[in-house]
Amino acid sequence: MQKTGLATLIGSLSILPLDAKSDTTFYGFISGGIESNKASGGQAPGYASRTRVVDHVSRLGFKGREDLGNGNSALWQLESGLRHFEQGGVDDRGQNAAFATRNSFIGLEHAAIGRILLGHHDSAYKMFTGSGNPTLGTALMPNATANQFGPSAVNSRGEARLNNSLHYYSPNWNGFKLGATWAMDETRQGGGNAKRLSLGLGYVWRGLTLAAAWDRRYDTAIAPAGNTPPSAVAGKSLSYHSLAASYRFDTGTLIGGNYEWGRLDPPGGERLRQDDWLIALSQPFGAAELKLSYGQLGALKQLGAGADGKDFRASQWLLGGGYRLSKTTQAFAYYTRIRNHAKASANFSVNPLYDQALGTPKASLSAGSDPQAMGLGLSIAF
């Protein structure tokens, strides 16, 4: 009798959680590849030509939804990046894989009003004009080394995933969507409040996608005579504006582009300006797709006497393609190269190359180095 009762109890316990959490979805993908890369021409000895195994933003996630009635739902998601699974969870800056490093949040949604999210999530800027908008599609390979979008990349330098943030995303109103983000500064370094605000507006009509976005990071300055934000400085700010458009023809051909202009405050002196733009083209051929893109980061304008803003220019080519082996498995290939001028250090936003302090949090690419990569990869979704 005791054994029977124990078996029944264990059986009941194994069943109840499944019923209680029947709305939970486990998802993700594993994506890896092999590539040849190098970075040369800079102020350091460089990153000598080598072959490496790379992870293309592999991830695991759990998400769920609960119907609260009257058109209301509760939402949640926990998503974790595997952070270079080919190195046992440690990347080239010595960072370990951690739980919920990607979009992870709780929230509420109403079909007619939209959704409110609280947690760690992509900004509205990224979700509308950046690599977080798959409908726009101008980020041709956002999960591969060849990605051209990101704060340290050539294009879409205002996009980010933000801690301690509150987000609103509207439903589709006759093709229009709105988004807003408020990221709170809980550390208050430098005597300021380095909060971050983002706004996004999008419109989709048949094959046409249009988007605009704005992002401001308060009480933050860029490095002196540079274009990277080193620390919080009260009274300074970094502001980005972006416009993007794409059109997908009935043949599947996609053509699109982005234009971004940044307004950057140094610790002292006049506000600097730097713009970037990108054009992208993709063409499917049955199960295959060919992708071509070019992006350019312009001169840093309004520098002081004796400095040449053209030294901060950079550009990137991408030629790639994919082939769907099944609904969940894809093989892909790419070649990409960044050309940095004398004081520019644009890098791959996925699998960057470092030629200084490799394996430490201070790992960096020396100014003027030109990273390039050619690779083959395989992605399996589940």
mmCIF file of C-alpha atoms in Angstrom:
data_model
loop_
_atom_site.group_PDB
_atom_site.id
_atom_site.type_symbol
_atom_site.label_atom_id
_atom_site.label_comp_id
_atom_site.label_asym_id
_atom_site.label_seq_id
_atom_site.Cartn_x
_atom_site.Cartn_y
_atom_site.Cartn_z
ATOM 1 C CA MET A 1 0.000 0.000 0.000
ATOM 2 C CA GLN A 2 2.789 2.407 0.886
ATOM 3 C CA LYS A 3 4.597 1.752 -2.381
ATOM 4 C CA THR A 4 1.408 2.206 -4.363
ATOM 5 C CA GLY A 5 0.596 5.467 -2.563
ATOM 6 C CA LEU A 6 4.132 6.789 -3.080
ATOM 7 C CA ALA A 7 4.071 5.930 -6.765
ATOM 8 C CA THR A 8 0.716 7.660 -7.144
ATOM 9 C CA LEU A 9 2.003 10.767 -5.357
ATOM 10 C CA ILE A 10 5.156 10.958 -7.491
ATOM 11 C CA GLY A 11 3.057 10.506 -10.604
ATOM 12 C CA SER A 12 0.755 13.322 -9.518
ATOM 13 C CA LEU A 13 3.669 15.661 -8.844
ATOM 14 C CA SER A 14 5.135 15.007 -12.266
ATOM 15 C CA ILE A 15 1.846 15.788 -13.971
ATOM 16 C CA LEU A 16 0.697 18.890 -12.068
ATOM 17 C CA PRO A 17 3.526 21.270 -13.061
ATOM 18 C CA LEU A 18 2.994 20.448 -16.723
ATOM 19 C CA ASP A 19 -0.690 21.364 -16.458
ATOM 20 C CA ALA A 20 0.051 24.517 -14.484
ATOM 21 C CA LYS A 21 2.653 25.690 -17.003
ATOM 22 C CA SER A 22 1.112 24.460 -20.226
ATOM 23 C CA ASP A 23 1.585 27.938 -21.786
ATOM 24 C CA THR A 24 5.385 27.779 -21.410
ATOM 25 C CA THR A 25 7.512 27.445 -24.557
ATOM 26 C CA PHE A 26 11.126 26.273 -24.661
ATOM 27 C CA TYR A 27 12.948 27.586 -27.732
ATOM 28 C CA GLY A 28 16.295 28.614 -29.143
ATOM 29 C CA PHE A 29 18.928 27.726 -31.681
ATOM 30 C CA ILE A 30 22.490 26.488 -31.837
ATOM 31 C CA SER A 31 24.590 28.156 -34.504
ATOM 32 C CA GLY A 32 28.281 27.653 -35.065
ATOM 33 C CA GLY A 33 30.835 27.834 -37.812
ATOM 34 C CA ILE A 34 34.430 27.922 -38.855
ATOM 35 C CA GLU A 35 36.067 31.035 -40.253
ATOM 36 C CA SER A 36 39.366 32.488 -41.393
ATOM 37 C CA ASN A 37 40.074 35.995 -40.145
ATOM 38 C CA LYS A 38 42.691 38.636 -39.521
ATOM 39 C CA ALA A 39 43.084 42.315 -38.663
ATOM 40 C CA SER A 40 46.058 44.297 -39.926
ATOM 41 C CA GLY A 41 47.161 47.822 -40.755
ATOM 42 C CA GLY A 42 46.667 49.329 -37.289
ATOM 43 C CA GLN A 43 48.895 50.824 -34.622
ATOM 44 C CA ALA A 44 49.557 47.448 -32.935
ATOM 45 C CA PRO A 45 51.190 44.308 -34.389
ATOM 46 C CA GLY A 46 47.719 43.153 -35.411
ATOM 47 C CA TYR A 47 45.627 40.020 -35.280
ATOM 48 C CA ALA A 48 47.552 37.507 -37.374
ATOM 49 C CA SER A 49 45.678 35.402 -39.924
ATOM 50 C CA ARG A 50 44.171 32.329 -38.295
ATOM 51 C CA THR A 51 41.279 29.885 -38.400
ATOM 52 C CA ARG A 52 38.824 29.759 -35.518
ATOM 53 C CA VAL A 53 35.560 28.096 -34.508
ATOM 54 C CA VAL A 54 32.845 30.650 -33.761
ATOM 55 C CA ASP A 55 29.441 30.774 -32.137
ATOM 56 C CA HIS A 56 26.776 32.793 -33.975
ATOM 57 C CA VAL A 57 24.690 34.073 -31.036
ATOM 58 C CA SER A 58 23.375 30.657 -29.970
ATOM 59 C CA ARG A 59 20.669 30.973 -27.330
ATOM 60 C CA LEU A 60 18.166 29.180 -25.110
ATOM 61 C CA GLY A 61 14.898 30.658 -23.925
ATOM 62 C CA PHE A 62 11.675 30.109 -22.035
ATOM 63 C CA LYS A 63 8.585 32.233 -22.533
ATOM 64 C CA GLY A 64 4.961 32.155 -21.555
ATOM 65 C CA ARG A 65 1.617 33.896 -21.642
ATOM 66 C CA GLU A 66 -1.375 33.772 -19.312
ATOM 67 C CA ASP A 67 -4.865 34.892 -20.344
ATOM 68 C CA LEU A 68 -6.195 37.296 -17.696
ATOM 69 C CA GLY A 69 -9.550 37.827 -19.386
ATOM 70 C CA ASN A 70 -11.126 40.877 -21.024
ATOM 71 C CA GLY A 71 -8.418 40.933 -23.691
ATOM 72 C CA ASN A 72 -5.576 41.151 -21.143
ATOM 73 C CA SER A 73 -2.579 38.830 -20.941
ATOM 74 C CA ALA A 74 0.456 38.480 -18.696
ATOM 75 C CA LEU A 75 3.765 37.878 -20.505
ATOM 76 C CA TRP A 76 7.186 36.691 -19.448
ATOM 77 C CA GLN A 77 10.433 35.612 -21.078
ATOM 78 C CA LEU A 78 13.877 34.459 -19.949
ATOM 79 C CA GLU A 79 16.463 34.198 -22.728
ATOM 80 C CA SER A 80 20.125 33.326 -22.328
ATOM 81 C CA GLY A 81 23.001 33.633 -24.756
ATOM 82 C CA LEU A 82 25.449 30.736 -24.662
ATOM 83 C CA ARG A 83 28.344 33.180 -25.129
ATOM 84 C CA HIS A 84 30.692 31.319 -27.380
ATOM 85 C CA PHE A 85 29.854 27.724 -26.584
ATOM 86 C CA GLU A 86 32.911 26.671 -28.601
ATOM 87 C CA GLN A 87 35.120 28.038 -25.791
ATOM 88 C CA GLY A 88 33.211 26.424 -22.957
ATOM 89 C CA GLY A 89 31.186 29.540 -22.203
ATOM 90 C CA VAL A 90 34.062 32.061 -22.043
ATOM 91 C CA ASP A 91 34.553 34.656 -24.786
ATOM 92 C CA ASP A 92 37.660 36.550 -25.940
ATOM 93 C CA ARG A 93 37.202 39.165 -23.196
ATOM 94 C CA GLY A 94 37.131 36.547 -20.451
ATOM 95 C CA GLN A 95 33.364 36.899 -19.929
ATOM 96 C CA ASN A 96 31.392 33.849 -18.796
ATOM 97 C CA ALA A 97 27.989 32.748 -20.002
ATOM 98 C CA ALA A 98 25.240 33.804 -17.588
ATOM 99 C CA PHE A 99 21.505 33.282 -17.210
ATOM 100 C CA ALA A 100 18.983 35.735 -18.764
ATOM 101 C CA THR A 101 21.626 37.766 -20.612
ATOM 102 C CA ARG A 102 19.297 38.438 -23.557
ATOM 103 C CA ASN A 103 15.722 39.817 -23.693
ATOM 104 C CA SER A 104 14.234 38.819 -20.334
ATOM 105 C CA PHE A 105 11.151 40.500 -18.925
ATOM 106 C CA ILE A 106 7.705 40.416 -17.379
ATOM 107 C CA GLY A 107 4.826 42.376 -18.834
ATOM 108 C CA LEU A 108 1.178 42.966 -19.611
ATOM 109 C CA GLU A 109 -0.560 43.136 -22.982
ATOM 110 C CA HIS A 110 -3.973 44.249 -24.245
ATOM 111 C CA ALA A 111 -4.892 43.536 -27.846
ATOM 112 C CA ALA A 112 -6.161 47.094 -28.469
ATOM 113 C CA ILE A 113 -3.619 49.023 -26.363
ATOM 114 C CA GLY A 114 -0.303 47.212 -26.715
ATOM 115 C CA ARG A 115 2.249 45.714 -24.373
ATOM 116 C CA ILE A 116 4.297 47.035 -21.448
ATOM 117 C CA LEU A 117 7.510 45.187 -20.559
ATOM 118 C CA LEU A 118 9.819 45.517 -17.571
ATOM 119 C CA GLY A 119 13.316 44.058 -17.372
ATOM 120 C CA HIS A 120 16.230 43.609 -19.778
ATOM 121 C CA HIS A 121 15.216 44.271 -23.386
ATOM 122 C CA ASP A 122 16.195 45.765 -26.745
ATOM 123 C CA SER A 123 15.524 49.504 -26.964
ATOM 124 C CA ALA A 124 12.780 50.899 -29.185
ATOM 125 C CA TYR A 125 15.591 52.313 -31.342
ATOM 126 C CA LYS A 126 16.929 48.827 -32.013
ATOM 127 C CA MET A 127 13.465 47.305 -32.458
ATOM 128 C CA PHE A 128 12.433 49.777 -35.178
ATOM 129 C CA THR A 129 15.467 50.879 -37.211
ATOM 130 C CA GLY A 130 18.117 48.470 -35.928
ATOM 131 C CA SER A 131 18.975 44.802 -36.069
ATOM 132 C CA GLY A 132 15.954 43.949 -33.894
ATOM 133 C CA ASN A 133 13.498 44.547 -36.780
ATOM 134 C CA PRO A 134 13.343 41.451 -39.044
ATOM 135 C CA THR A 135 10.511 42.999 -41.091
ATOM 136 C CA LEU A 136 12.800 45.859 -42.112
ATOM 137 C CA GLY A 137 15.462 43.282 -42.931
ATOM 138 C CA THR A 138 18.398 45.619 -43.650
ATOM 139 C CA ALA A 139 20.506 43.777 -41.050
ATOM 140 C CA LEU A 140 21.129 40.897 -43.432
ATOM 141 C CA MET A 141 23.023 38.571 -41.072
ATOM 142 C CA PRO A 142 22.323 39.850 -37.516
ATOM 143 C CA ASN A 143 23.432 36.639 -35.793
ATOM 144 C CA ALA A 144 26.733 36.140 -37.626
ATOM 145 C CA THR A 145 30.195 37.693 -37.514
ATOM 146 C CA ALA A 146 29.189 39.567 -40.668
ATOM 147 C CA ASN A 147 26.594 41.672 -38.807
ATOM 148 C CA GLN A 148 27.081 45.393 -39.523
ATOM 149 C CA PHE A 149 24.853 46.776 -36.740
ATOM 150 C CA GLY A 150 25.844 47.660 -33.168
ATOM 151 C CA PRO A 151 27.391 50.272 -30.839
ATOM 152 C CA SER A 152 30.959 49.315 -31.808
ATOM 153 C CA ALA A 153 30.171 48.510 -35.448
ATOM 154 C CA VAL A 154 29.936 50.681 -38.564
ATOM 155 C CA ASN A 155 26.157 51.162 -38.601
ATOM 156 C CA SER A 156 23.228 51.589 -36.163
ATOM 157 C CA ARG A 157 25.575 52.688 -33.381
ATOM 158 C CA GLY A 158 22.691 53.930 -31.243
ATOM 159 C CA GLU A 159 21.071 50.527 -30.766
ATOM 160 C CA ALA A 160 21.361 48.652 -27.465
ATOM 161 C CA ARG A 161 19.867 46.092 -25.124
ATOM 162 C CA LEU A 162 19.145 47.884 -21.861
ATOM 163 C CA ASN A 163 19.160 46.836 -18.212
ATOM 164 C CA ASN A 164 16.611 48.144 -15.707
ATOM 165 C CA SER A 165 14.302 49.285 -18.478
ATOM 166 C CA LEU A 166 10.605 49.903 -19.110
ATOM 167 C CA HIS A 167 9.172 49.485 -22.623
ATOM 168 C CA TYR A 168 5.927 50.146 -24.458
ATOM 169 C CA TYR A 169 5.106 48.649 -27.873
ATOM 170 C CA SER A 170 1.791 49.404 -29.546
ATOM 171 C CA PRO A 171 -0.354 47.003 -31.557
ATOM 172 C CA ASN A 172 -0.660 47.405 -35.319
ATOM 173 C CA TRP A 173 -2.835 50.456 -36.034
ATOM 174 C CA ASN A 174 -3.549 50.342 -39.801
ATOM 175 C CA GLY A 175 0.084 49.549 -40.511
ATOM 176 C CA PHE A 176 1.561 51.924 -37.910
ATOM 177 C CA LYS A 177 3.388 50.890 -34.730
ATOM 178 C CA LEU A 178 4.916 52.918 -31.911
ATOM 179 C CA GLY A 179 7.544 52.082 -29.321
ATOM 180 C CA ALA A 180 9.175 53.784 -26.329
ATOM 181 C CA THR A 181 11.922 52.831 -23.868
ATOM 182 C CA TRP A 182 13.065 54.301 -20.554
ATOM 183 C CA ALA A 183 16.246 52.789 -19.112
ATOM 184 C CA MET A 184 16.920 53.877 -15.534
ATOM 185 C CA ASP A 185 20.339 54.734 -14.143
ATOM 186 C CA GLU A 186 20.559 53.077 -10.742
ATOM 187 C CA THR A 187 24.291 53.701 -10.174
ATOM 188 C CA ARG A 188 24.377 57.496 -10.745
ATOM 189 C CA GLN A 189 28.115 57.668 -11.415
ATOM 190 C CA GLY A 190 29.839 60.982 -12.070
ATOM 191 C CA GLY A 191 27.194 62.935 -10.173
ATOM 192 C CA GLY A 192 24.658 62.591 -12.967
ATOM 193 C CA ASN A 193 21.724 60.520 -14.138
ATOM 194 C CA ALA A 194 22.741 58.506 -17.194
ATOM 195 C CA LYS A 195 19.198 57.460 -18.033
ATOM 196 C CA ARG A 196 18.364 56.478 -21.589
ATOM 197 C CA LEU A 197 15.273 57.228 -23.645
ATOM 198 C CA SER A 198 14.321 55.713 -27.017
ATOM 199 C CA LEU A 199 11.386 56.282 -29.336
ATOM 200 C CA GLY A 200 10.445 54.368 -32.484
ATOM 201 C CA LEU A 201 7.825 54.685 -35.213
ATOM 202 C CA GLY A 202 7.194 52.141 -37.959
ATOM 203 C CA TYR A 203 4.861 51.647 -40.903
ATOM 204 C CA VAL A 204 4.297 48.559 -43.026
ATOM 205 C CA TRP A 205 2.202 48.455 -46.198
ATOM 206 C CA ARG A 206 2.445 45.354 -48.356
ATOM 207 C CA GLY A 207 6.140 45.012 -49.213
ATOM 208 C CA LEU A 208 7.086 48.495 -47.951
ATOM 209 C CA THR A 209 8.568 49.044 -44.480
ATOM 210 C CA LEU A 210 9.410 52.508 -43.131
ATOM 211 C CA ALA A 211 10.900 53.297 -39.724
ATOM 212 C CA ALA A 212 12.251 56.215 -37.712
ATOM 213 C CA ALA A 213 13.833 56.248 -34.257
ATOM 214 C CA TRP A 214 15.534 58.471 -31.677
ATOM 215 C CA ASP A 215 17.762 57.569 -28.746
ATOM 216 C CA ARG A 216 19.434 59.701 -26.075
ATOM 217 C CA ARG A 217 21.851 58.647 -23.370
ATOM 218 C CA TYR A 218 21.965 61.404 -20.758
ATOM 219 C CA ASP A 219 24.941 62.515 -18.649
ATOM 220 C CA THR A 220 27.366 60.537 -20.794
ATOM 221 C CA ALA A 221 30.364 61.836 -22.737
ATOM 222 C CA ILE A 222 32.493 60.364 -25.485
ATOM 223 C CA ALA A 223 36.239 59.954 -25.126
ATOM 224 C CA PRO A 224 38.257 63.136 -25.774
ATOM 225 C CA ALA A 225 38.989 63.400 -29.517
ATOM 226 C CA GLY A 226 37.133 60.131 -30.046
ATOM 227 C CA ASN A 227 33.715 58.612 -30.682
ATOM 228 C CA THR A 228 33.296 56.007 -27.925
ATOM 229 C CA PRO A 229 31.552 56.662 -24.545
ATOM 230 C CA PRO A 230 34.044 56.084 -21.682
ATOM 231 C CA SER A 231 32.125 57.249 -18.617
ATOM 232 C CA ALA A 232 29.274 59.244 -17.138
ATOM 233 C CA VAL A 233 29.726 63.030 -17.223
ATOM 234 C CA ALA A 234 26.972 65.254 -15.852
ATOM 235 C CA GLY A 235 25.460 67.646 -18.379
ATOM 236 C CA LYS A 236 26.639 65.731 -21.462
ATOM 237 C CA SER A 237 24.670 63.401 -23.736
ATOM 238 C CA LEU A 238 24.850 61.095 -26.737
ATOM 239 C CA SER A 239 21.950 61.412 -29.184
ATOM 240 C CA TYR A 240 21.134 59.326 -32.244
ATOM 241 C CA HIS A 241 18.457 59.710 -34.927
ATOM 242 C CA SER A 242 17.760 57.096 -37.570
ATOM 243 C CA LEU A 243 15.655 56.653 -40.698
ATOM 244 C CA ALA A 244 15.263 53.316 -42.472
ATOM 245 C CA ALA A 245 13.275 51.882 -45.363
ATOM 246 C CA SER A 246 13.017 48.637 -47.307
ATOM 247 C CA TYR A 247 10.851 47.120 -49.991
ATOM 248 C CA ARG A 248 10.319 43.436 -50.681
ATOM 249 C CA PHE A 249 9.118 42.706 -54.206
ATOM 250 C CA ASP A 250 6.824 39.852 -55.179
ATOM 251 C CA THR A 251 9.924 38.004 -56.407
ATOM 252 C CA GLY A 252 11.280 38.063 -52.840
ATOM 253 C CA THR A 253 13.955 40.654 -53.715
ATOM 254 C CA LEU A 254 14.634 43.000 -50.805
ATOM 255 C CA ILE A 255 16.323 46.383 -51.154
ATOM 256 C CA GLY A 256 16.696 48.795 -48.287
ATOM 257 C CA GLY A 257 18.839 51.258 -46.428
ATOM 258 C CA ASN A 258 19.526 53.044 -43.153
ATOM 259 C CA TYR A 259 20.738 56.554 -42.364
ATOM 260 C CA GLU A 260 21.818 57.505 -38.854
ATOM 261 C CA TRP A 261 23.155 60.755 -37.465
ATOM 262 C CA GLY A 262 24.756 61.054 -34.043
ATOM 263 C CA ARG A 263 25.321 64.105 -31.832
ATOM 264 C CA LEU A 264 28.067 63.399 -29.299
ATOM 265 C CA ASP A 265 29.284 65.479 -26.355
ATOM 266 C CA PRO A 266 32.980 65.333 -25.341
ATOM 267 C CA PRO A 267 33.998 66.168 -21.733
ATOM 268 C CA GLY A 268 34.699 69.726 -22.871
ATOM 269 C CA GLY A 269 34.231 71.708 -26.034
ATOM 270 C CA GLU A 270 31.722 71.749 -28.843
ATOM 271 C CA ARG A 271 29.314 68.913 -29.607
ATOM 272 C CA LEU A 272 30.622 66.536 -32.284
ATOM 273 C CA ARG A 273 28.637 64.993 -35.138
ATOM 274 C CA GLN A 274 29.045 61.704 -36.983
ATOM 275 C CA ASP A 275 26.710 60.118 -39.526
ATOM 276 C CA ASP A 276 26.538 56.644 -41.036
ATOM 277 C CA TRP A 277 24.563 54.978 -43.801
ATOM 278 C CA LEU A 278 23.997 51.525 -45.250
ATOM 279 C CA ILE A 279 22.434 49.903 -48.313
ATOM 280 C CA ALA A 280 21.340 46.260 -48.373
ATOM 281 C CA LEU A 281 20.155 43.840 -51.043
ATOM 282 C CA SER A 282 19.001 40.230 -50.795
ATOM 283 C CA GLN A 283 17.622 37.837 -53.402
ATOM 284 C CA PRO A 284 16.154 34.372 -52.792
ATOM 285 C CA PHE A 285 16.632 31.523 -55.264
ATOM 286 C CA GLY A 286 14.358 28.760 -54.032
ATOM 287 C CA ALA A 287 15.853 27.458 -50.794
ATOM 288 C CA ALA A 288 18.932 29.666 -51.234
ATOM 289 C CA GLU A 289 19.379 33.398 -50.673
ATOM 290 C CA LEU A 290 22.158 35.782 -51.734
ATOM 291 C CA LYS A 291 22.955 38.868 -49.624
ATOM 292 C CA LEU A 292 25.027 41.976 -50.344
ATOM 293 C CA SER A 293 25.472 45.080 -48.209
ATOM 294 C CA TYR A 294 27.740 48.095 -47.821
ATOM 295 C CA GLY A 295 27.863 50.515 -44.895
ATOM 296 C CA GLN A 296 29.912 53.616 -44.179
ATOM 297 C CA LEU A 297 30.692 55.588 -41.016
ATOM 298 C CA GLY A 298 31.466 59.206 -41.864
ATOM 299 C CA ALA A 299 33.960 61.736 -40.569
ATOM 300 C CA LEU A 300 33.794 63.017 -37.014
ATOM 301 C CA LYS A 301 32.793 66.653 -37.464
ATOM 302 C CA GLN A 302 33.519 69.764 -35.409
ATOM 303 C CA LEU A 303 36.742 68.450 -33.889
ATOM 304 C CA GLY A 304 39.150 70.994 -32.471
ATOM 305 C CA ALA A 305 42.107 72.510 -34.300
ATOM 306 C CA GLY A 306 44.861 70.094 -35.214
ATOM 307 C CA ALA A 307 42.563 67.043 -35.442
ATOM 308 C CA ASP A 308 41.288 65.501 -38.654
ATOM 309 C CA GLY A 309 37.776 64.060 -38.409
ATOM 310 C CA LYS A 310 38.349 61.957 -41.519
ATOM 311 C CA ASP A 311 40.631 59.748 -39.415
ATOM 312 C CA PHE A 312 37.478 58.374 -37.706
ATOM 313 C CA ARG A 313 35.827 57.086 -40.884
ATOM 314 C CA ALA A 314 35.130 53.391 -41.450
ATOM 315 C CA SER A 315 33.320 51.175 -43.960
ATOM 316 C CA GLN A 316 32.189 47.551 -44.206
ATOM 317 C CA TRP A 317 31.334 45.171 -47.038
ATOM 318 C CA LEU A 318 29.241 42.051 -46.611
ATOM 319 C CA LEU A 319 28.727 39.305 -49.159
ATOM 320 C CA GLY A 320 26.850 36.291 -47.851
ATOM 321 C CA GLY A 321 24.220 33.706 -48.459
ATOM 322 C CA GLY A 322 22.205 30.938 -46.896
ATOM 323 C CA TYR A 323 20.616 27.637 -47.879
ATOM 324 C CA ARG A 324 17.680 26.109 -46.001
ATOM 325 C CA LEU A 325 18.242 22.390 -45.538
ATOM 326 C CA SER A 326 14.898 22.107 -43.703
ATOM 327 C CA LYS A 327 12.407 24.323 -41.858
ATOM 328 C CA THR A 328 14.752 24.504 -38.883
ATOM 329 C CA THR A 329 18.247 23.961 -40.298
ATOM 330 C CA GLN A 330 20.213 26.417 -42.410
ATOM 331 C CA ALA A 331 23.738 26.458 -43.815
ATOM 332 C CA PHE A 332 25.298 29.842 -44.551
ATOM 333 C CA ALA A 333 28.502 31.481 -45.746
ATOM 334 C CA TYR A 334 29.884 35.021 -45.711
ATOM 335 C CA TYR A 335 32.806 37.311 -46.396
ATOM 336 C CA THR A 336 33.036 40.655 -44.630
ATOM 337 C CA ARG A 337 35.694 43.324 -44.216
ATOM 338 C CA ILE A 338 35.863 46.530 -42.222
ATOM 339 C CA ARG A 339 38.224 49.292 -43.317
ATOM 340 C CA ASN A 340 39.156 51.633 -40.476
ATOM 341 C CA HIS A 341 40.925 54.938 -41.010
ATOM 342 C CA ALA A 342 43.818 55.952 -38.740
ATOM 343 C CA LYS A 343 41.834 56.603 -35.520
ATOM 344 C CA ALA A 344 38.755 54.443 -36.136
ATOM 345 C CA SER A 345 38.327 51.084 -34.420
ATOM 346 C CA ALA A 346 34.974 49.779 -35.716
ATOM 347 C CA ASN A 347 34.706 46.047 -35.106
ATOM 348 C CA PHE A 348 32.383 43.112 -35.676
ATOM 349 C CA SER A 349 29.496 43.336 -33.219
ATOM 350 C CA VAL A 350 29.341 39.517 -33.225
ATOM 351 C CA ASN A 351 32.631 37.663 -32.668
ATOM 352 C CA PRO A 352 34.846 40.797 -32.694
ATOM 353 C CA LEU A 353 38.601 40.568 -33.231
ATOM 354 C CA TYR A 354 41.007 41.854 -30.574
ATOM 355 C CA ASP A 355 44.741 42.459 -30.942
ATOM 356 C CA GLN A 356 45.329 43.968 -27.487
ATOM 357 C CA ALA A 357 44.811 42.435 -24.013
ATOM 358 C CA LEU A 358 43.120 39.344 -25.493
ATOM 359 C CA GLY A 359 41.267 37.279 -22.885
ATOM 360 C CA THR A 360 40.726 40.196 -20.472
ATOM 361 C CA PRO A 361 37.887 42.718 -19.979
ATOM 362 C CA LYS A 362 40.149 45.364 -21.569
ATOM 363 C CA ALA A 363 40.521 43.437 -24.842
ATOM 364 C CA SER A 364 40.331 45.855 -27.774
ATOM 365 C CA LEU A 365 41.141 46.382 -31.431
ATOM 366 C CA SER A 366 43.856 48.917 -32.142
ATOM 367 C CA ALA A 367 42.879 51.999 -34.113
ATOM 368 C CA GLY A 368 43.345 51.706 -37.859
ATOM 369 C CA SER A 369 43.155 47.898 -37.939
ATOM 370 C CA ASP A 370 41.035 46.343 -40.681
ATOM 371 C CA PRO A 371 39.162 43.219 -39.469
ATOM 372 C CA GLN A 372 38.032 40.696 -42.040
ATOM 373 C CA ALA A 373 36.399 37.288 -41.844
ATOM 374 C CA MET A 374 35.352 34.543 -44.246
ATOM 375 C CA GLY A 375 33.298 31.702 -42.845
ATOM 376 C CA LEU A 376 30.892 28.803 -43.133
ATOM 377 C CA GLY A 377 28.178 28.103 -40.570
ATOM 378 C CA LEU A 378 25.252 25.892 -39.610
ATOM 379 C CA SER A 379 22.208 26.913 -37.571
ATOM 380 C CA ILE A 380 19.623 24.562 -36.065
ATOM 381 C CA ALA A 381 16.518 26.038 -34.437
ATOM 382 C CA PHE A 382 14.179 24.312 -31.969
#
